[in-house]
């Protein structure tokens, strides 16, 4: 491999490709700077054009990057929109702690739409203690959108995550039922984003559309962004299920025939604890994760998400129903 | 060229190392298969993605590995074997990184193709060598050209089906050269290839000893990255006004057309007030220079009335302030466009009302000639004259992709129904303004 990371380079992580160190241009603006600039542009457009936007924050790495970008877009002012967490109730404690710490730092309002409350009140069916609440999030999110009359939701979705996401617009229209119609997406030319909708409809806005998993990690390293500790290598009690390492917790107990053991792992994605797998890793900081992600031969969701293994079009089906 | 060592570990970070290209051409000529092949042969696909493509191929009776499934990710696309909407993919070789827009070929999805091509530097035009250029190929190249794509890499695909006949390649070369000359485009290469088998895609083929040009990958790596240097000077459309603690305001937006520096004199348009840039910053601190594509906050020497939708312009060639423009329009709606039709117009960060005064002409896709017309039907490209309720601050599209473009939005549904490129700002007569 002829690629080396040069942490001493100004303006962040500079790569040497094929032994050639390309000199920086006069601005020191690199690919990450341009991705950052585009994301900030989208955040400002939607904030200016939509009546009631909201930023969806799960405590995962993509939404942590999104939140930092929102902070930058309106700095030194406050965020011109609230932050919403759709809480499955199947959380990793580190993620909730990170969420609360981050919101306290920002001094911003956090709204929580609780899947547990929706189950308790009979508004959505209970999938049982070990069942995934992934799909229920869609219904609970749409409820929150209707209740608060949100007309735009910022999400941390990226096109490199999944083949259905690869098709999605930066501003993605949702009808009055919250549905995405992939066969009838609206044209979206240049950087001319149209965020206005009729009452009851909304848009999902994805400022990180053109970022890859590697871009996100390079940005985390460059900005020294804090993430929940489970993104870095740590010893954890796990069981192996469907080829994935699931963290043993109150939500995931070993089943007959499964053997609990302690492994050194980290998480590549963070979602519902019952369907998010860990990967074996020794990467204990963002710089090590950049190297690990760059060399990975398995995709982020392929490695860690049982929810995408249900069928070949699992993501498309969930998105049609209103998923993130 | 032999074996490639490309994979995801090599990610160039310089802006000049990034090429955005759109794969265009008619339906069934093999665009998605070509992109799948390119990603596969440069080892951009993850093991699990490849396994999923293989499984989907076998399930749908499409052999062991139908590479078109790499980008045709929607269920309907796989069922019908066509591309419905643009897929964006990201790739990197040791020489540069790519943003790839795999565009649909069907005429009914032309709006999606235009979406994909609007941000592209280069068009990768896929032609079926067994049939030659089709009307839809011409339409795509014409749209790409109007959108400002100046360079084509052409793939004469399915050469295996004509036994690698050099004459079949030669016929594509002749047709492409004629088309490129009509539209004023440059052709980097016409590569005889088989996306299905991989010949001349990333790896040079033994079947074409008569061909001395580059492979598809070589051509994409060597093509000039389309840096849009505006002829008019630096521009910034104000998106948002940031209030500084303790007083003072900064105007947030993205720089376009040319670099902006503290000390630059700028006109605030449409009002015409003049000021000097006293500060240029991001949330991370001050900048000495901001290149096109950077989102910044600008502070001005004078306390002026500046808000969202205003344009800051530097340089010797100021943009035109006008309520009347002549523009090339790609029309996407099923109902035809006529004189008198009214829309929301979004231009830079300004939204206003607009009405079509006249439809002047449309492009005939067979001959690529402009013919007089009174309406545009779905997927037509034509020239119109537009009047807006508020003044726009425009540059011709050929000088600036940002200040020269607008979209037309249906006020009833909020759907984007047209994309416009300013060809000529029309001087506004003080008295004879049409009432809106």
XYZ file of C-alpha atoms in Angstrom:
760
model
C 0.000 0.000 0.000
C 1.362 3.373 -0.932
C -0.912 5.489 1.220
C 0.343 7.019 4.425
C -1.390 9.386 6.738
C 0.554 12.460 7.615
C -0.840 13.897 10.839
C 1.585 16.798 10.837
C 0.149 18.250 7.653
C -1.667 21.555 8.070
C -5.402 21.582 7.549
C -5.904 18.077 8.806
C -5.168 14.634 7.473
C -3.244 14.699 4.281
C -2.716 11.597 2.212
C 0.242 10.679 0.110
C -1.015 8.784 -2.887
C 1.358 6.812 -5.075
C 4.352 8.386 -3.359
C 3.378 11.856 -4.571
C 2.686 14.421 -1.926
C 0.468 16.915 -3.623
C 1.079 20.435 -2.409
C -1.858 22.148 -0.792
C -3.586 24.961 -2.620
C -3.412 28.458 -1.203
C -6.397 27.947 1.088
C -5.329 24.686 2.601
C -8.916 23.657 1.750
C -9.135 19.917 1.304
C -11.878 17.440 0.490
C -13.096 17.443 4.118
C -13.306 21.235 4.128
C -15.467 21.125 1.011
C -17.706 18.400 2.449
C -18.024 20.477 5.615
C -18.852 23.593 3.591
C -21.548 21.815 1.604
C -23.146 20.368 4.744
C -23.177 23.811 6.370
C -24.724 25.250 3.208
C -27.554 22.694 3.395
C -28.115 23.333 7.123
C -28.404 27.076 6.515
C -30.717 26.691 3.494
C -33.165 24.453 5.311
C -33.078 26.560 8.477
C -33.861 29.639 6.382
C -36.564 28.137 4.162
C -38.468 25.804 6.444
C -40.853 26.915 9.163
C -40.142 24.271 11.812
C -37.022 22.188 11.262
C -35.649 19.710 13.778
C -32.328 17.884 14.016
C -32.521 14.140 14.675
C -29.813 13.078 17.098
C -29.224 9.477 18.118
C -25.881 9.876 19.838
C -24.224 7.907 17.036
C -21.157 9.130 15.161
C -23.023 10.513 12.128
C -25.413 12.552 14.216
C -22.513 13.714 16.406
C -20.820 15.051 13.266
C -24.105 16.561 12.099
C -24.615 18.317 15.425
C -21.094 19.768 15.311
C -21.726 21.021 11.767
C -24.996 22.638 12.887
C -23.126 24.310 15.721
C -20.581 25.646 13.228
C -23.216 26.782 10.717
C -24.858 29.185 13.155
C -21.946 29.994 15.488
C -21.756 32.034 17.630
C -25.543 32.033 17.584
C -27.716 29.282 19.002
C -29.148 26.480 16.886
C -32.263 27.833 15.164
C -34.030 24.488 15.672
C -34.543 21.912 18.442
C -32.843 18.521 18.664
C -34.939 15.333 18.764
C -33.905 11.884 19.953
C -36.110 8.976 18.928
C -35.403 6.746 21.906
C -35.936 3.029 21.345
C -35.498 2.256 25.038
C -32.906 -0.318 23.903
C -29.967 1.938 24.525
C -26.345 1.543 25.315
C -25.839 3.543 28.548
C -22.673 5.189 27.121
C -24.739 6.631 24.285
C -27.378 8.160 26.547
C -24.659 9.619 28.776
C -22.960 11.107 25.722
C -26.259 12.503 24.449
C -27.003 14.251 27.734
C -23.455 15.560 28.123
C -23.446 16.974 24.608
C -26.815 18.694 25.025
C -25.737 20.209 28.334
C -22.578 21.530 26.654
C -24.608 23.126 23.896
C -27.286 24.427 26.250
C -29.900 23.415 23.693
C -33.332 21.910 24.117
C -33.595 18.132 23.667
C -36.896 16.578 22.713
C -37.296 12.856 23.276
C -39.803 10.725 21.400
C -39.967 7.506 23.348
C -40.714 4.157 21.759
C -41.223 2.712 25.261
C -43.957 5.256 25.999
C -45.617 4.463 22.682
C -45.584 0.748 23.563
C -46.832 1.374 27.116
C -49.689 3.482 25.807
C -50.560 0.928 23.137
C -49.856 3.261 20.238
C -47.456 0.759 18.656
C -47.333 -3.038 19.076
C -44.829 -4.488 21.568
C -42.282 -6.653 19.751
C -41.366 -8.386 23.054
C -38.337 -7.940 25.296
C -35.705 -9.203 22.843
C -37.440 -7.949 19.698
C -35.959 -5.168 17.613
C -37.617 -1.802 17.932
C -36.025 -0.584 14.757
C -39.207 -0.382 12.696
C -41.194 1.102 15.569
C -38.928 4.123 15.478
C -40.531 5.170 12.196
C -44.028 5.302 13.681
C -42.817 7.158 16.763
C -40.827 9.622 14.669
C -43.839 10.340 12.442
C -45.978 10.899 15.544
C -43.459 13.427 16.837
C -43.310 15.156 13.451
C -47.101 15.487 13.410
C -47.316 16.600 17.045
C -44.678 19.312 16.666
C -45.669 20.113 13.064
C -42.066 19.743 11.924
C -41.638 20.414 8.198
C -37.967 19.424 7.939
C -35.890 16.808 9.768
C -32.112 16.840 9.533
C -30.647 13.357 9.610
C -27.116 11.960 9.498
C -27.858 9.504 6.648
C -25.122 8.980 4.061
C -25.431 7.664 0.514
C -22.591 5.195 0.951
C -24.462 3.351 3.720
C -26.892 1.430 1.590
C -28.015 1.002 -2.006
C -31.429 2.587 -1.369
C -29.845 5.544 0.417
C -27.493 5.906 -2.574
C -30.569 6.936 -4.541
C -31.883 9.545 -2.170
C -31.914 13.298 -2.640
C -30.175 15.672 -0.206
C -33.646 17.081 0.528
C -35.941 14.109 0.358
C -39.677 14.703 0.169
C -42.131 12.871 2.453
C -45.867 12.926 1.771
C -48.547 13.575 4.388
C -48.256 9.935 5.521
C -44.503 10.318 5.973
C -43.735 8.013 3.071
C -40.799 8.121 0.689
C -41.641 7.269 -2.907
C -38.355 6.288 -4.548
C -39.965 6.100 -7.995
C -41.198 9.671 -7.850
C -38.414 11.721 -6.308
C -38.361 15.385 -7.209
C -35.607 16.764 -9.394
C -32.800 18.387 -7.382
C -30.394 20.384 -9.499
C -27.171 22.120 -8.510
C -27.229 23.447 -4.949
C -30.775 24.770 -5.378
C -32.608 23.001 -2.571
C -36.349 23.468 -2.215
C -37.498 22.851 1.341
C -41.025 24.252 1.275
C -43.881 21.785 1.488
C -47.632 21.771 1.929
C -49.088 21.417 5.444
C -48.643 17.879 6.777
C -45.801 17.063 4.409
C -42.138 17.313 5.319
C -38.627 16.899 3.976
C -35.754 14.887 5.333
C -32.518 16.792 4.892
C -29.244 14.874 4.691
C -26.286 17.273 4.891
C -23.866 14.299 5.051
C -25.181 12.744 1.806
C -21.796 12.749 0.065
C -19.714 11.726 3.086
C -18.370 8.200 3.345
C -17.736 6.287 6.560
C -14.057 7.093 6.130
C -14.791 10.822 5.701
C -16.779 10.777 8.943
C -13.889 9.175 10.843
C -11.306 11.465 9.322
C -13.477 14.385 10.400
C -13.857 12.978 13.927
C -10.053 12.660 14.100
C -9.401 16.092 12.665
C -11.923 17.889 14.854
C -11.089 15.791 17.923
C -14.841 15.219 18.261
C -16.012 13.323 21.278
C -17.992 10.147 20.563
C -19.546 7.575 22.897
C -16.743 5.378 24.234
C -18.187 2.234 22.641
C -16.913 3.419 19.238
C -13.400 2.553 20.462
C -11.901 -0.803 21.394
C -12.895 -2.029 24.840
C -13.484 -5.391 26.524
C -17.158 -6.379 26.459
C -19.354 -9.371 27.249
C -20.738 -10.639 23.951
C -22.563 -13.532 22.369
C -22.226 -14.545 18.751
C -25.592 -14.607 16.955
C -26.279 -14.791 13.190
C -22.562 -14.181 12.613
C -22.634 -10.971 14.663
C -21.226 -10.138 18.070
C -24.082 -8.783 20.207
C -23.377 -7.050 23.507
C -24.878 -8.870 26.471
C -27.168 -6.504 28.358
C -30.588 -6.333 29.921
C -31.940 -6.427 26.348
C -29.757 -9.247 25.016
C -29.319 -12.454 27.054
C -27.473 -15.523 25.818
C -29.903 -18.024 24.308
C -29.569 -21.779 24.807
C -26.472 -22.926 22.944
C -24.913 -19.478 22.904
C -21.814 -18.941 24.978
C -21.134 -15.611 26.579
C -17.520 -14.461 26.439
C -15.452 -11.312 26.780
C -13.881 -9.901 23.620
C -12.093 -6.692 22.697
C -14.535 -4.969 20.376
C -15.814 -1.661 19.145
C -19.037 -0.600 17.442
C -19.077 0.667 13.858
C -22.685 1.798 14.107
C -24.899 2.417 17.085
C -28.591 1.661 16.960
C -31.088 -0.504 18.780
C -28.932 -2.620 21.118
C -30.747 -5.807 20.130
C -29.734 -5.612 16.482
C -26.434 -3.702 16.492
C -23.331 -5.867 16.343
C -19.808 -5.119 17.517
C -16.636 -5.823 15.552
C -13.395 -7.222 16.915
C -10.961 -4.326 17.026
C -7.883 -2.978 18.736
C -8.512 0.585 17.517
C -8.550 2.698 20.655
C -8.687 6.180 19.124
C -10.031 7.925 16.029
C -6.699 7.780 14.192
C -6.552 4.024 14.629
C -10.178 3.718 13.524
C -9.413 5.677 10.322
C -6.749 3.115 9.460
C -9.044 0.226 10.344
C -11.994 1.541 8.313
C -9.737 2.225 5.336
C -8.573 -1.383 5.305
C -11.960 -2.966 6.002
C -13.337 -5.440 3.486
C -16.855 -5.483 4.941
C -19.293 -2.566 4.773
C -20.414 -0.737 7.869
C -23.984 -1.989 7.849
C -23.046 -5.436 6.564
C -20.774 -5.909 9.564
C -23.095 -4.687 12.238
C -26.755 -4.387 11.417
C -29.126 -7.307 11.702
C -31.981 -5.042 10.603
C -30.527 -4.847 7.104
C -30.236 -8.605 6.799
C -33.980 -9.205 6.892
C -34.161 -8.858 3.117
C -32.249 -7.392 0.229
C -34.447 -4.296 0.221
C -34.812 -3.920 4.000
C -33.593 -0.323 4.030
C -35.806 0.699 1.100
C -38.838 -0.876 2.784
C -38.163 0.874 6.097
C -37.566 4.187 4.353
C -40.843 3.929 2.478
C -42.539 3.679 5.892
C -40.867 6.805 7.202
C -37.552 5.531 8.602
C -34.627 7.930 8.976
C -1.636 -0.922 -17.565
C -2.064 -4.397 -16.103
C -3.143 -5.014 -12.534
C -4.464 -2.176 -10.459
C -3.735 -1.774 -6.815
C -6.657 0.512 -6.185
C -8.734 0.155 -3.116
C -10.440 2.241 -0.487
C -7.320 2.876 1.547
C -6.167 5.559 -0.836
C -8.202 8.681 -0.507
C -6.780 11.789 -2.093
C -7.874 14.860 -0.229
C -6.980 17.706 -2.542
C -9.950 19.345 -4.303
C -8.186 18.953 -7.634
C -8.042 15.223 -7.099
C -11.802 14.874 -7.063
C -13.658 14.222 -10.306
C -17.432 14.248 -10.302
C -18.808 12.436 -13.330
C -22.208 11.328 -14.544
C -22.732 8.110 -16.479
C -25.255 8.918 -19.210
C -26.672 7.359 -22.364
C -29.719 5.472 -23.555
C -31.545 2.733 -21.688
C -30.039 -0.764 -22.029
C -26.740 0.471 -23.413
C -25.058 -0.725 -20.210
C -24.394 2.264 -17.938
C -25.080 0.496 -14.658
C -23.151 -2.585 -15.703
C -20.210 -0.370 -16.651
C -20.221 1.445 -13.298
C -20.564 -1.886 -11.474
C -17.655 -3.250 -13.515
C -15.518 -0.191 -12.831
C -16.165 -0.433 -9.075
C -15.615 -4.194 -9.087
C -12.376 -4.159 -11.048
C -10.887 -1.324 -8.999
C -11.808 -3.232 -5.808
C -14.184 -0.600 -4.460
C -16.844 -3.108 -3.397
C -17.029 -4.623 0.044
C -17.212 -8.403 0.369
C -20.743 -8.320 1.763
C -21.939 -5.982 -0.998
C -20.484 -8.297 -3.622
C -22.083 -11.319 -1.971
C -25.453 -9.507 -1.893
C -25.158 -8.615 -5.594
C -24.351 -12.240 -6.372
C -27.303 -13.523 -4.363
C -29.699 -11.022 -5.963
C -28.397 -11.953 -9.433
C -28.991 -15.656 -8.897
C -32.403 -15.057 -7.352
C -33.487 -13.053 -10.376
C -31.964 -15.491 -12.848
C -29.362 -12.977 -13.965
C -26.332 -15.255 -13.751
C -23.776 -15.420 -10.939
C -22.907 -11.756 -10.778
C -24.978 -9.094 -12.557
C -22.872 -6.007 -11.921
C -25.738 -3.650 -12.816
C -27.207 -4.574 -9.396
C -24.348 -2.718 -7.703
C -26.039 0.608 -8.430
C -29.590 -0.447 -9.331
C -30.496 -0.639 -5.651
C -34.278 -0.172 -5.705
C -36.506 -3.196 -5.839
C -38.386 -1.889 -8.867
C -35.108 -1.327 -10.691
C -34.024 -4.923 -10.180
C -37.435 -6.247 -11.133
C -37.558 -4.233 -14.338
C -33.837 -4.356 -15.114
C -33.670 -0.595 -15.574
C -32.365 2.404 -13.662
C -35.084 4.707 -12.325
C -33.122 7.233 -10.348
C -29.552 8.411 -9.982
C -27.313 6.353 -7.723
C -24.353 8.117 -6.173
C -21.215 6.093 -5.533
C -17.851 7.093 -4.138
C -14.576 5.615 -5.311
C -10.878 6.264 -5.078
C -7.873 5.040 -7.030
C -4.261 5.937 -6.298
C -4.603 8.860 -8.689
C -7.846 10.560 -7.768
C -11.178 10.151 -6.050
C -14.518 10.077 -7.799
C -18.115 10.946 -7.121
C -20.118 8.912 -9.604
C -23.704 9.635 -10.584
C -25.153 6.615 -12.392
C -28.044 8.182 -14.307
C -31.177 6.525 -15.698
C -31.449 6.151 -19.457
C -35.222 6.101 -19.924
C -36.689 9.202 -21.461
C -39.357 9.321 -18.716
C -36.603 9.698 -16.097
C -34.756 12.498 -17.887
C -35.350 14.761 -14.868
C -33.320 12.368 -12.741
C -30.542 12.316 -15.307
C -30.469 16.123 -15.231
C -30.281 15.978 -11.428
C -27.204 13.744 -11.679
C -25.526 15.753 -14.429
C -26.077 19.185 -12.834
C -23.166 18.713 -10.447
C -20.879 16.751 -12.804
C -17.544 17.866 -14.258
C -17.517 15.210 -16.966
C -19.966 12.886 -18.719
C -19.181 9.225 -19.216
C -21.304 8.479 -22.277
C -22.177 4.836 -22.804
C -23.074 3.843 -26.369
C -24.144 0.412 -27.585
C -21.633 -0.284 -30.356
C -24.059 -2.684 -32.012
C -26.593 0.096 -32.640
C -24.692 3.392 -32.421
C -25.994 6.629 -30.938
C -29.714 6.800 -30.220
C -31.923 9.853 -29.845
C -31.784 9.431 -26.067
C -27.960 9.408 -26.192
C -28.098 12.718 -28.063
C -30.603 14.113 -25.573
C -28.365 13.193 -22.645
C -25.238 14.622 -24.230
C -27.177 17.756 -25.144
C -28.469 18.182 -21.568
C -25.017 17.512 -20.117
C -23.565 20.077 -22.488
C -26.185 22.702 -21.556
C -25.524 21.989 -17.875
C -21.913 22.955 -18.477
C -20.225 19.585 -18.778
C -17.442 20.245 -21.268
C -15.690 16.889 -21.599
C -16.929 13.476 -22.659
C -15.405 10.075 -22.125
C -17.292 7.799 -24.494
C -17.552 4.040 -24.094
C -18.356 2.040 -27.231
C -19.879 -0.790 -25.212
C -20.818 -4.375 -26.094
C -17.871 -4.674 -28.505
C -17.793 -8.407 -27.698
C -21.134 -8.702 -29.493
C -19.620 -7.450 -32.767
C -16.510 -9.648 -32.474
C -14.380 -6.601 -31.597
C -14.830 -5.227 -35.124
C -12.746 -2.037 -35.459
C -15.299 -0.665 -37.944
C -18.064 -0.783 -35.315
C -15.830 1.279 -33.050
C -15.017 3.590 -35.954
C -18.706 4.237 -36.608
C -19.220 5.282 -32.973
C -16.141 7.539 -33.187
C -17.550 9.271 -36.287
C -20.989 9.797 -34.745
C -19.542 11.047 -31.457
C -17.190 13.483 -33.152
C -20.033 14.918 -35.182
C -22.190 15.339 -32.081
C -19.349 16.848 -30.056
C -18.600 19.346 -32.803
C -22.242 20.429 -32.992
C -22.323 21.011 -29.240
C -18.795 22.354 -28.822
C -17.662 19.541 -26.533
C -14.272 17.931 -26.169
C -13.975 14.150 -26.372
C -11.231 12.700 -24.178
C -11.559 9.176 -25.596
C -13.872 6.754 -27.351
C -13.016 3.442 -25.686
C -13.975 0.130 -27.341
C -15.090 -1.939 -24.362
C -17.233 -4.661 -22.881
C -18.696 -3.744 -19.506
C -20.016 -7.289 -19.228
C -16.591 -8.906 -19.622
C -14.446 -6.051 -18.340
C -12.383 -5.459 -21.489
C -10.797 -1.985 -21.556
C -12.759 -0.865 -18.493
C -10.066 -1.014 -15.807
C -7.865 -3.562 -17.534
C -6.527 -3.307 -21.095
C -8.049 -5.868 -23.447
C -6.124 -8.329 -25.569
C -9.017 -8.218 -28.048
C -8.247 -4.692 -29.282
C -4.646 -4.637 -30.518
C -5.796 -2.009 -33.036
C -6.774 0.427 -30.273
C -4.012 2.593 -28.806
C -6.122 4.875 -26.605
C -6.741 4.737 -22.862
C -8.957 2.342 -20.929
C -12.093 3.843 -19.362
C -10.309 4.109 -16.010
C -7.215 5.719 -17.558
C -9.406 8.270 -19.320
C -11.266 9.117 -16.103
C -8.034 9.441 -14.152
C -6.436 11.668 -16.758
C -9.387 13.908 -17.626
C -9.143 17.475 -16.379
C -11.127 17.965 -13.183
C -13.768 20.515 -13.956
C -12.905 23.466 -11.830
C -15.409 26.149 -12.583
C -13.590 29.407 -12.612
C -16.171 32.082 -13.093
C -15.513 34.719 -15.686
C -17.407 37.349 -13.712
C -15.613 37.433 -10.362
C -16.330 36.357 -6.831
C -19.929 36.078 -5.603
C -21.640 35.166 -2.349
C -25.401 34.808 -1.967
C -26.403 35.604 1.606
C -28.084 32.629 3.271
C -28.256 33.723 6.863
C -27.407 36.743 8.985
C -25.298 35.912 12.029
C -25.463 38.365 14.909
C -22.204 38.708 16.804
C -22.333 38.961 20.573
C -21.802 42.591 21.508
C -23.089 43.886 18.187
C -22.136 43.576 14.558
C -23.401 41.217 11.930
C -21.847 38.686 9.572
C -23.371 37.398 6.361
C -23.168 33.653 5.898
C -23.051 31.961 2.503
C -20.973 29.963 0.042
C -18.295 31.578 -2.110
C -18.590 31.038 -5.854
C -16.952 32.286 -9.043
C -13.573 33.164 -7.579
C -11.761 33.529 -4.280
C -12.849 36.171 -1.773
C -10.410 38.068 0.479
C -10.576 40.602 3.269
C -10.071 44.042 1.725
C -12.090 43.204 -1.399
C -14.607 45.825 -2.439
C -18.045 44.314 -2.931
C -21.344 45.519 -4.262
C -24.411 44.488 -2.307
C -27.021 43.633 -4.922
C -29.727 44.329 -5.929
C -29.528 47.526 -3.816
C -26.189 48.592 -5.304
C -24.576 49.718 -2.039
C -20.803 49.327 -1.897
C -18.670 48.140 1.024
C -15.337 46.539 1.825
C -14.912 43.062 3.281
C -13.384 43.581 6.729
C -13.536 40.002 7.915
C -13.877 36.536 6.459
C -14.283 33.582 8.800
C -15.629 30.151 9.580
C -16.531 28.904 13.050
C -12.882 27.797 13.293
C -11.454 31.280 12.872
C -10.541 33.937 10.341
C -9.505 33.175 6.752
C -7.111 35.132 4.560
C -8.766 33.784 1.443
C -11.872 31.717 0.770
C -11.990 29.605 -2.375
C -15.164 28.792 -4.311
C -17.095 26.093 -2.487
C -16.247 27.354 1.016
C -19.061 28.294 3.405
C -17.980 31.422 5.239
C -19.252 34.426 7.176
C -18.433 37.862 5.773
C -18.211 41.095 7.722
C -18.553 44.417 5.913
C -17.084 47.863 6.564
C -20.418 49.627 6.595
C -23.600 48.981 8.497
C -25.839 48.212 5.533
C -29.242 46.633 5.200
C -28.234 43.178 3.982
C -30.358 40.055 4.253
C -31.013 36.607 2.851
C -31.283 36.686 -0.924
C -28.862 39.575 -1.369
C -25.724 38.923 -3.386
C -22.233 40.197 -2.559
C -20.244 40.618 -5.773
C -16.584 41.501 -6.270
C -14.586 41.961 -9.446
C -14.652 44.062 -12.577
C -17.601 42.379 -14.259
C -20.595 42.838 -12.003
C -23.648 40.633 -12.373
C -26.807 42.056 -13.908
C -29.757 43.125 -11.803
C -32.875 42.383 -13.802
C -36.434 41.115 -13.700
C -36.182 39.676 -17.200
C -33.967 36.845 -18.342
C -33.701 34.677 -21.389
C -32.912 31.139 -20.350
C -32.552 27.593 -21.528
C -35.069 25.457 -19.667
C -35.258 21.689 -19.158
C -38.939 20.970 -18.621
C -39.832 18.041 -16.329
C -43.601 18.175 -15.779
C -46.148 16.099 -17.667
C -48.268 19.192 -18.389
C -46.705 21.369 -21.117
C -45.061 24.718 -20.424
C -46.768 27.715 -22.046
C -46.421 31.486 -22.042
C -48.305 32.894 -19.054
C -47.505 29.974 -16.719
C -46.575 31.086 -13.207
C -44.078 29.608 -10.785
C -42.027 30.051 -7.691
C -38.520 30.811 -8.915
C -35.541 29.895 -6.763
C -32.338 31.604 -7.854
C -29.308 31.545 -5.505
C -30.874 32.089 -2.062
C -33.725 34.204 -3.369
C -37.264 32.940 -3.893
C -39.691 35.009 -5.912
C -42.629 34.627 -8.262
C -42.100 34.399 -11.983
C -44.083 34.123 -15.166
C -43.100 32.827 -18.587
C -43.475 35.674 -21.092
C -42.752 33.649 -24.173
C -41.553 30.248 -25.216
C -39.121 31.072 -27.988
C -37.803 27.787 -29.314
C -37.178 24.142 -28.530
C -34.306 21.809 -29.360
C -35.151 19.033 -31.810
C -33.371 15.996 -30.392
C -32.916 14.340 -33.750
C -31.097 17.190 -35.448
C -30.129 19.138 -32.289
C -31.333 22.245 -34.076
C -33.373 24.881 -32.299
C -36.812 25.354 -33.815
C -39.430 28.025 -33.107
C -41.937 26.785 -30.536
C -44.843 28.005 -28.412
C -44.701 25.312 -25.726
C -42.384 22.738 -24.185
C -43.551 19.215 -23.420
C -42.154 16.845 -20.798
C -38.377 16.366 -21.149
C -38.102 19.090 -23.790
C -35.270 21.573 -23.735
C -36.006 25.039 -25.004
C -35.488 28.758 -24.656
C -37.915 30.960 -22.778
C -38.163 34.494 -21.526
C -38.977 34.825 -17.833
C -40.141 37.844 -15.832
C -39.851 37.822 -12.044
C -41.695 39.801 -9.376
C -38.449 40.788 -7.627
C -35.182 41.527 -9.359
C -32.661 38.705 -9.748
C -28.890 39.223 -9.654
C -27.616 37.043 -12.467
C -24.563 36.075 -14.452
C -24.845 34.092 -17.657
C -24.707 30.371 -16.810
C -21.584 29.886 -18.906
C -19.772 32.284 -16.549
C -21.151 31.075 -13.251
C -23.058 27.879 -12.562
C -24.487 29.252 -9.305
C -25.621 32.749 -10.235
C -26.690 31.577 -13.690
C -29.083 28.819 -12.655
C -32.617 28.697 -11.256
C -35.420 26.217 -10.720
C -39.111 26.598 -11.433
C -41.399 25.229 -8.730
C -45.107 24.511 -9.099
C -46.827 26.766 -6.531
C -49.666 24.274 -6.023
C -47.585 21.161 -5.263
C -44.108 22.576 -4.526
C -42.644 20.097 -7.005
C -39.664 21.264 -9.058
C -40.896 21.294 -12.645
C -38.121 23.037 -14.564
C -34.422 23.842 -14.459
C -33.227 27.070 -16.026
C -29.871 28.351 -17.207
C -29.566 32.050 -17.924
C -28.311 32.677 -21.431
C -28.892 36.399 -21.459
C -30.110 38.906 -18.899
C -32.603 41.178 -20.660
C -32.411 44.871 -19.857
C -35.402 45.882 -17.779
C -37.406 48.690 -19.331
C -38.412 51.111 -16.583
C -42.005 51.510 -17.746
C -43.101 48.444 -19.588
C -42.844 45.854 -16.819
C -45.489 43.192 -17.091
C -47.740 43.129 -14.048
C -47.618 39.967 -11.946
